[in-house]
Amino acid sequence: MDVLRVDDQLTDEERMIRDTVRAFTAERVAPHVAGWFEEGTFPARELAPELGKLGLLGMHLEGYGCAGASAVAYGVACRELEAADSGLRSFVSVQGSLAMAAIHKYGSEAQKNEWLPRMAAGEAIGCFGLTEPDRGSDPGDMRTRARRDGSDWILNGAKMWITNGSVADVAVVWARTDEGVRGFLVPAGTPGFTASDIHRKLSLRASVTSELVLDDVRLPADAVLPDVTGLKGPLGCLSEARYGILWGAVGAGRSCYEAAVEYARTREQFGRPIGGFQLTQEKLAWMEVALGQAGLVALHVGRLKDGPGVTPQQVSFGKLANVRAALDVARQARTILGANGITLEYPVLRHMNNLESVLTYEGTQEIHTLVLGQAITGIAAYR
Ligand code: FAD
């Protein structure tokens, strides 16, 4: 419904990107995504070149074959991708905002020229390995180690829950060194480096999630990202990806809302459409408000990013507020669909289950709450 008409604030170019991504997902994703979710597959190799052709991979980066779009244009694209499925948006986020952004921000000219044009075109896929089996919210305490051996590096450790892991041509792996945390480019097929998929997920099923194992992986000196040392390296990329999420969540929520509105208009009980009952209207009105607010937050944070700049606290605000709103909308929508709401015939429970991952990754809701808590009180409460 969009009572606030938030999209009226978009420029013509931003609206064009919206419409292009919507048309792409309607044709290439919507007819298949329930099946991918059911089977637990995602056709990354097939979709990557198509996403590349649309300019959606590394879309907000400049040069090296990237589109150099505005932050709002990128956000709108994330919103439309996630309206189809959070797995699709996750693929694009990890490729562009994590793997490509790390190389773009911190890589050498040779690394940028080797990887970015192919990644922008979707000919090469990247992943981003920060989380470990025993270290998630506290990556500063990571166990993966890189030590020097002559001019080479030797990496040992494991990374867990890595989106695109087993389909990636290159993994950006963060490891502790004597100098602090550093990023390494690990090409697929490097001896000692393996990626195996995590199965039995009930969320983000249309997305590849893997464990990476590094067992005495020998890398040349030029595999390290030269321009960053310390946790600020990975955290700088995460801020980019979180920005995409705060838009994406609005898309997932909107998809649930639209399904609920359509159902409420057509489903009849007690001789009238269930949308005629006040309790249903209260739910729908509340969803409209929640999504209108989330859309405004996304646009505001995007305009800050395109203008004076955005702080990590503002991105945390958006991620926390918008994912929570989308999840609440999904849960309310599910009740309106009754028993039908639990099936894959409708997008609602698929989105709801996906949003449980979105709530956790890129900083859990608790961690973003603590970011805001520190901003408000000046007191850090992490440990
Ligand atoms: P933990 O850190 O163990 O947290 C468990 C609980 O404790 C949470 O509720 C958390 O909020 C809470 N908690 C922890 N510390 C505190 C504290 N100080 N105060 C209060 N509560 C606290 N990672 C990558 O590196 N790359 C990826 O591509 C990637 N993709 C992912 C895809 C999926 C589908 C999922 C589910 C995860 C992915 N992740 C990825 C990992 C994700 O970023 C982590 O799961 C997340 O950071 C949380 O870590 P954890 O699961 O180890 O939970």
mmCIF file of N, CA and C in Angstrom, residues 96-166:
data_model
loop_
_atom_site.group_PDB
_atom_site.id
_atom_site.type_symbol
_atom_site.label_atom_id
_atom_site.label_comp_id
_atom_site.label_asym_id
_atom_site.label_seq_id
_atom_site.Cartn_x
_atom_site.Cartn_y
_atom_site.Cartn_z
ATOM 1 N N GLY A 96 29.574 -8.105 -3.037
ATOM 2 C CA GLY A 96 29.901 -6.697 -3.261
ATOM 3 C C GLY A 96 30.393 -5.972 -2.021
ATOM 4 N N SER A 97 29.643 -6.112 -0.925
ATOM 5 C CA SER A 97 29.950 -5.293 0.255
ATOM 6 C C SER A 97 31.000 -5.922 1.148
ATOM 7 N N LEU A 98 31.202 -7.220 1.048
ATOM 8 C CA LEU A 98 32.221 -7.847 1.902
ATOM 9 C C LEU A 98 33.464 -8.209 1.086
ATOM 10 N N ALA A 99 33.341 -9.169 0.171
ATOM 11 C CA ALA A 99 34.552 -9.637 -0.533
ATOM 12 C C ALA A 99 35.134 -8.541 -1.433
ATOM 13 N N MET A 100 34.302 -7.980 -2.329
ATOM 14 C CA MET A 100 34.835 -6.952 -3.244
ATOM 15 C C MET A 100 35.230 -5.689 -2.481
ATOM 16 N N ALA A 101 34.421 -5.302 -1.500
ATOM 17 C CA ALA A 101 34.733 -4.077 -0.751
ATOM 18 C C ALA A 101 36.067 -4.219 -0.030
ATOM 19 N N ALA A 102 36.361 -5.419 0.503
ATOM 20 C CA ALA A 102 37.641 -5.627 1.201
ATOM 21 C C ALA A 102 38.804 -5.431 0.230
ATOM 22 N N ILE A 103 38.662 -5.991 -0.962
ATOM 23 C CA ILE A 103 39.749 -5.869 -1.957
ATOM 24 C C ILE A 103 39.848 -4.408 -2.434
ATOM 25 N N HIS A 104 38.691 -3.790 -2.644
ATOM 26 C CA HIS A 104 38.649 -2.409 -3.128
ATOM 27 C C HIS A 104 39.247 -1.442 -2.116
ATOM 28 N N LYS A 105 38.918 -1.635 -0.820
ATOM 29 C CA LYS A 105 39.391 -0.727 0.233
ATOM 30 C C LYS A 105 40.855 -0.962 0.583
ATOM 31 N N TYR A 106 41.233 -2.237 0.676
ATOM 32 C CA TYR A 106 42.522 -2.563 1.298
ATOM 33 C C TYR A 106 43.512 -3.265 0.373
ATOM 34 N N GLY A 107 43.090 -3.595 -0.863
ATOM 35 C CA GLY A 107 43.933 -4.396 -1.743
ATOM 36 C C GLY A 107 44.973 -3.572 -2.496
ATOM 37 N N SER A 108 45.970 -4.278 -3.029
ATOM 38 C CA SER A 108 46.975 -3.637 -3.892
ATOM 39 C C SER A 108 46.362 -3.437 -5.278
ATOM 40 N N GLU A 109 47.007 -2.631 -6.117
ATOM 41 C CA GLU A 109 46.510 -2.450 -7.486
ATOM 42 C C GLU A 109 46.441 -3.794 -8.208
ATOM 43 N N ALA A 110 47.464 -4.623 -7.989
ATOM 44 C CA ALA A 110 47.484 -5.925 -8.670
ATOM 45 C C ALA A 110 46.298 -6.786 -8.217
ATOM 46 N N GLN A 111 46.016 -6.788 -6.912
ATOM 47 C CA GLN A 111 44.878 -7.583 -6.407
ATOM 48 C C GLN A 111 43.559 -7.044 -6.967
ATOM 49 N N LYS A 112 43.441 -5.728 -7.011
ATOM 50 C CA LYS A 112 42.196 -5.128 -7.528
ATOM 51 C C LYS A 112 42.000 -5.493 -8.999
ATOM 52 N N ASN A 113 43.093 -5.359 -9.760
ATOM 53 C CA ASN A 113 42.972 -5.651 -11.192
ATOM 54 C C ASN A 113 42.734 -7.130 -11.451
ATOM 55 N N GLU A 114 43.296 -7.966 -10.589
ATOM 56 C CA GLU A 114 43.094 -9.404 -10.803
ATOM 57 C C GLU A 114 41.650 -9.820 -10.515
ATOM 58 N N TRP A 115 41.073 -9.289 -9.409
ATOM 59 C CA TRP A 115 39.791 -9.841 -8.979
ATOM 60 C C TRP A 115 38.570 -8.990 -9.289
ATOM 61 N N LEU A 116 38.674 -7.660 -9.127
ATOM 62 C CA LEU A 116 37.431 -6.858 -9.134
ATOM 63 C C LEU A 116 36.669 -6.894 -10.460
ATOM 64 N N PRO A 117 37.329 -6.741 -11.622
ATOM 65 C CA PRO A 117 36.523 -6.754 -12.852
ATOM 66 C C PRO A 117 35.773 -8.087 -13.050
ATOM 67 N N ARG A 118 36.441 -9.180 -12.727
ATOM 68 C CA ARG A 118 35.771 -10.485 -12.902
ATOM 69 C C ARG A 118 34.644 -10.668 -11.877
ATOM 70 N N MET A 119 34.867 -10.159 -10.669
ATOM 71 C CA MET A 119 33.817 -10.278 -9.645
ATOM 72 C C MET A 119 32.631 -9.381 -9.982
ATOM 73 N N ALA A 120 32.902 -8.190 -10.513
ATOM 74 C CA ALA A 120 31.807 -7.286 -10.904
ATOM 75 C C ALA A 120 30.970 -7.910 -12.018
ATOM 76 N N ALA A 121 31.633 -8.660 -12.885
ATOM 77 C CA ALA A 121 30.916 -9.297 -14.006
ATOM 78 C C ALA A 121 30.230 -10.601 -13.581
ATOM 79 N N GLY A 122 30.491 -11.053 -12.355
ATOM 80 C CA GLY A 122 29.910 -12.319 -11.903
ATOM 81 C C GLY A 122 30.630 -13.527 -12.460
ATOM 82 N N GLU A 123 31.841 -13.300 -13.014
ATOM 83 C CA GLU A 123 32.625 -14.447 -13.527
ATOM 84 C C GLU A 123 33.424 -15.089 -12.413
ATOM 85 N N ALA A 124 33.686 -14.344 -11.353
ATOM 86 C CA ALA A 124 34.353 -14.896 -10.167
ATOM 87 C C ALA A 124 33.504 -14.558 -8.949
ATOM 88 N N ILE A 125 33.434 -15.509 -8.024
ATOM 89 C CA ILE A 125 32.613 -15.328 -6.816
ATOM 90 C C ILE A 125 33.555 -15.230 -5.618
ATOM 91 N N GLY A 126 33.178 -14.379 -4.657
ATOM 92 C CA GLY A 126 33.985 -14.212 -3.456
ATOM 93 C C GLY A 126 33.213 -14.562 -2.199
ATOM 94 N N CYS A 127 33.953 -14.866 -1.132
ATOM 95 C CA CYS A 127 33.332 -15.014 0.178
ATOM 96 C C CYS A 127 34.200 -14.285 1.198
ATOM 97 N N PHE A 128 33.713 -14.195 2.419
ATOM 98 C CA PHE A 128 34.341 -13.353 3.443
ATOM 99 C C PHE A 128 34.363 -14.153 4.735
ATOM 100 N N GLY A 129 35.538 -14.587 5.148
ATOM 101 C CA GLY A 129 35.645 -15.475 6.305
ATOM 102 C C GLY A 129 36.136 -14.754 7.546
ATOM 103 N N LEU A 130 35.196 -14.405 8.407
ATOM 104 C CA LEU A 130 35.562 -13.777 9.682
ATOM 105 C C LEU A 130 35.148 -14.673 10.860
ATOM 106 N N THR A 131 33.875 -15.093 10.875
ATOM 107 C CA THR A 131 33.339 -15.892 11.986
ATOM 108 C C THR A 131 34.034 -17.249 12.059
ATOM 109 N N GLU A 132 34.226 -17.735 13.273
ATOM 110 C CA GLU A 132 34.848 -19.048 13.486
ATOM 111 C C GLU A 132 33.897 -19.938 14.287
ATOM 112 N N PRO A 133 34.177 -21.234 14.328
ATOM 113 C CA PRO A 133 33.273 -22.108 15.079
ATOM 114 C C PRO A 133 33.072 -21.640 16.530
ATOM 115 N N ASP A 134 34.137 -21.116 17.144
ATOM 116 C CA ASP A 134 34.032 -20.710 18.552
ATOM 117 C C ASP A 134 34.062 -19.211 18.778
ATOM 118 N N ARG A 135 34.123 -18.419 17.722
ATOM 119 C CA ARG A 135 34.180 -16.963 17.878
ATOM 120 C C ARG A 135 33.284 -16.297 16.847
ATOM 121 N N GLY A 136 32.176 -15.727 17.353
ATOM 122 C CA GLY A 136 31.249 -15.044 16.449
ATOM 123 C C GLY A 136 31.196 -13.558 16.748
ATOM 124 N N SER A 137 30.505 -13.212 17.838
ATOM 125 C CA SER A 137 30.337 -11.795 18.181
ATOM 126 C C SER A 137 31.644 -11.136 18.598
ATOM 127 N N ASP A 138 32.628 -11.929 18.989
ATOM 128 C CA ASP A 138 33.900 -11.387 19.475
ATOM 129 C C ASP A 138 35.043 -11.782 18.528
ATOM 130 N N PRO A 139 35.017 -11.252 17.290
ATOM 131 C CA PRO A 139 36.031 -11.703 16.320
ATOM 132 C C PRO A 139 37.447 -11.265 16.686
ATOM 133 N N GLY A 140 37.565 -10.285 17.586
ATOM 134 C CA GLY A 140 38.896 -9.848 18.014
ATOM 135 C C GLY A 140 39.665 -10.967 18.718
ATOM 136 N N ASP A 141 38.922 -11.968 19.155
ATOM 137 C CA ASP A 141 39.557 -13.101 19.847
ATOM 138 C C ASP A 141 39.684 -14.308 18.908
ATOM 139 N N MET A 142 39.789 -14.030 17.608
ATOM 140 C CA MET A 142 39.812 -15.137 16.625
ATOM 141 C C MET A 142 41.006 -16.059 16.839
ATOM 142 N N ARG A 143 40.839 -17.314 16.412
ATOM 143 C CA ARG A 143 41.893 -18.310 16.599
ATOM 144 C C ARG A 143 42.707 -18.565 15.328
ATOM 145 N N THR A 144 42.168 -18.217 14.182
ATOM 146 C CA THR A 144 42.896 -18.459 12.926
ATOM 147 C C THR A 144 44.179 -17.627 12.931
ATOM 148 N N ARG A 145 45.285 -18.304 12.602
ATOM 149 C CA ARG A 145 46.599 -17.668 12.689
ATOM 150 C C ARG A 145 47.286 -17.648 11.328
ATOM 151 N N ALA A 146 48.049 -16.585 11.075
ATOM 152 C CA ALA A 146 48.921 -16.540 9.898
ATOM 153 C C ALA A 146 50.323 -16.208 10.397
ATOM 154 N N ARG A 147 51.280 -17.047 10.035
ATOM 155 C CA ARG A 147 52.671 -16.752 10.439
ATOM 156 C C ARG A 147 53.530 -16.693 9.186
ATOM 157 N N ARG A 148 54.621 -15.957 9.285
ATOM 158 C CA ARG A 148 55.519 -15.833 8.144
ATOM 159 C C ARG A 148 56.459 -17.025 8.078
ATOM 160 N N ASP A 149 56.759 -17.431 6.832
ATOM 161 C CA ASP A 149 57.775 -18.470 6.614
ATOM 162 C C ASP A 149 58.597 -17.954 5.423
ATOM 163 N N GLY A 150 59.709 -17.309 5.723
ATOM 164 C CA GLY A 150 60.426 -16.580 4.671
ATOM 165 C C GLY A 150 59.527 -15.447 4.212
ATOM 166 N N SER A 151 59.310 -15.341 2.888
ATOM 167 C CA SER A 151 58.401 -14.280 2.430
ATOM 168 C C SER A 151 56.957 -14.791 2.340
ATOM 169 N N ASP A 152 56.774 -16.111 2.490
ATOM 170 C CA ASP A 152 55.418 -16.677 2.421
ATOM 171 C C ASP A 152 54.666 -16.491 3.743
ATOM 172 N N TRP A 153 53.353 -16.782 3.668
ATOM 173 C CA TRP A 153 52.513 -16.842 4.866
ATOM 174 C C TRP A 153 51.975 -18.272 4.990
ATOM 175 N N ILE A 154 51.844 -18.746 6.240
ATOM 176 C CA ILE A 154 51.214 -20.049 6.491
ATOM 177 C C ILE A 154 49.982 -19.803 7.365
ATOM 178 N N LEU A 155 48.813 -20.242 6.849
ATOM 179 C CA LEU A 155 47.559 -20.021 7.585
ATOM 180 C C LEU A 155 47.029 -21.320 8.165
ATOM 181 N N ASN A 156 46.566 -21.242 9.425
ATOM 182 C CA ASN A 156 45.919 -22.378 10.073
ATOM 183 C C ASN A 156 44.691 -21.892 10.825
ATOM 184 N N GLY A 157 43.599 -22.670 10.728
ATOM 185 C CA GLY A 157 42.395 -22.316 11.479
ATOM 186 C C GLY A 157 41.148 -22.742 10.731
ATOM 187 N N ALA A 158 40.005 -22.251 11.197
ATOM 188 C CA ALA A 158 38.724 -22.604 10.561
ATOM 189 C C ALA A 158 37.788 -21.410 10.630
ATOM 190 N N LYS A 159 36.966 -21.272 9.614
ATOM 191 C CA LYS A 159 35.947 -20.223 9.549
ATOM 192 C C LYS A 159 34.596 -20.904 9.372
ATOM 193 N N MET A 160 33.576 -20.376 10.018
ATOM 194 C CA MET A 160 32.272 -21.057 10.060
ATOM 195 C C MET A 160 31.165 -20.112 9.606
ATOM 196 N N TRP A 161 30.126 -20.684 9.025
ATOM 197 C CA TRP A 161 28.941 -19.919 8.597
ATOM 198 C C TRP A 161 29.291 -18.954 7.473
ATOM 199 N N ILE A 162 30.101 -19.407 6.521
ATOM 200 C CA ILE A 162 30.593 -18.487 5.501
ATOM 201 C C ILE A 162 29.716 -18.573 4.247
ATOM 202 N N THR A 163 28.982 -17.486 4.003
ATOM 203 C CA THR A 163 28.103 -17.414 2.824
ATOM 204 C C THR A 163 28.952 -17.492 1.558
ATOM 205 N N ASN A 164 28.501 -18.242 0.583
ATOM 206 C CA ASN A 164 29.189 -18.459 -0.710
ATOM 207 C C ASN A 164 30.467 -19.284 -0.577
ATOM 208 N N GLY A 165 30.766 -19.822 0.629
ATOM 209 C CA GLY A 165 32.066 -20.463 0.872
ATOM 210 C C GLY A 165 32.478 -21.476 -0.187
ATOM 211 N N SER A 166 31.638 -22.475 -0.436
ATOM 212 C CA SER A 166 32.070 -23.562 -1.321
ATOM 213 C C SER A 166 31.945 -23.212 -2.806
#
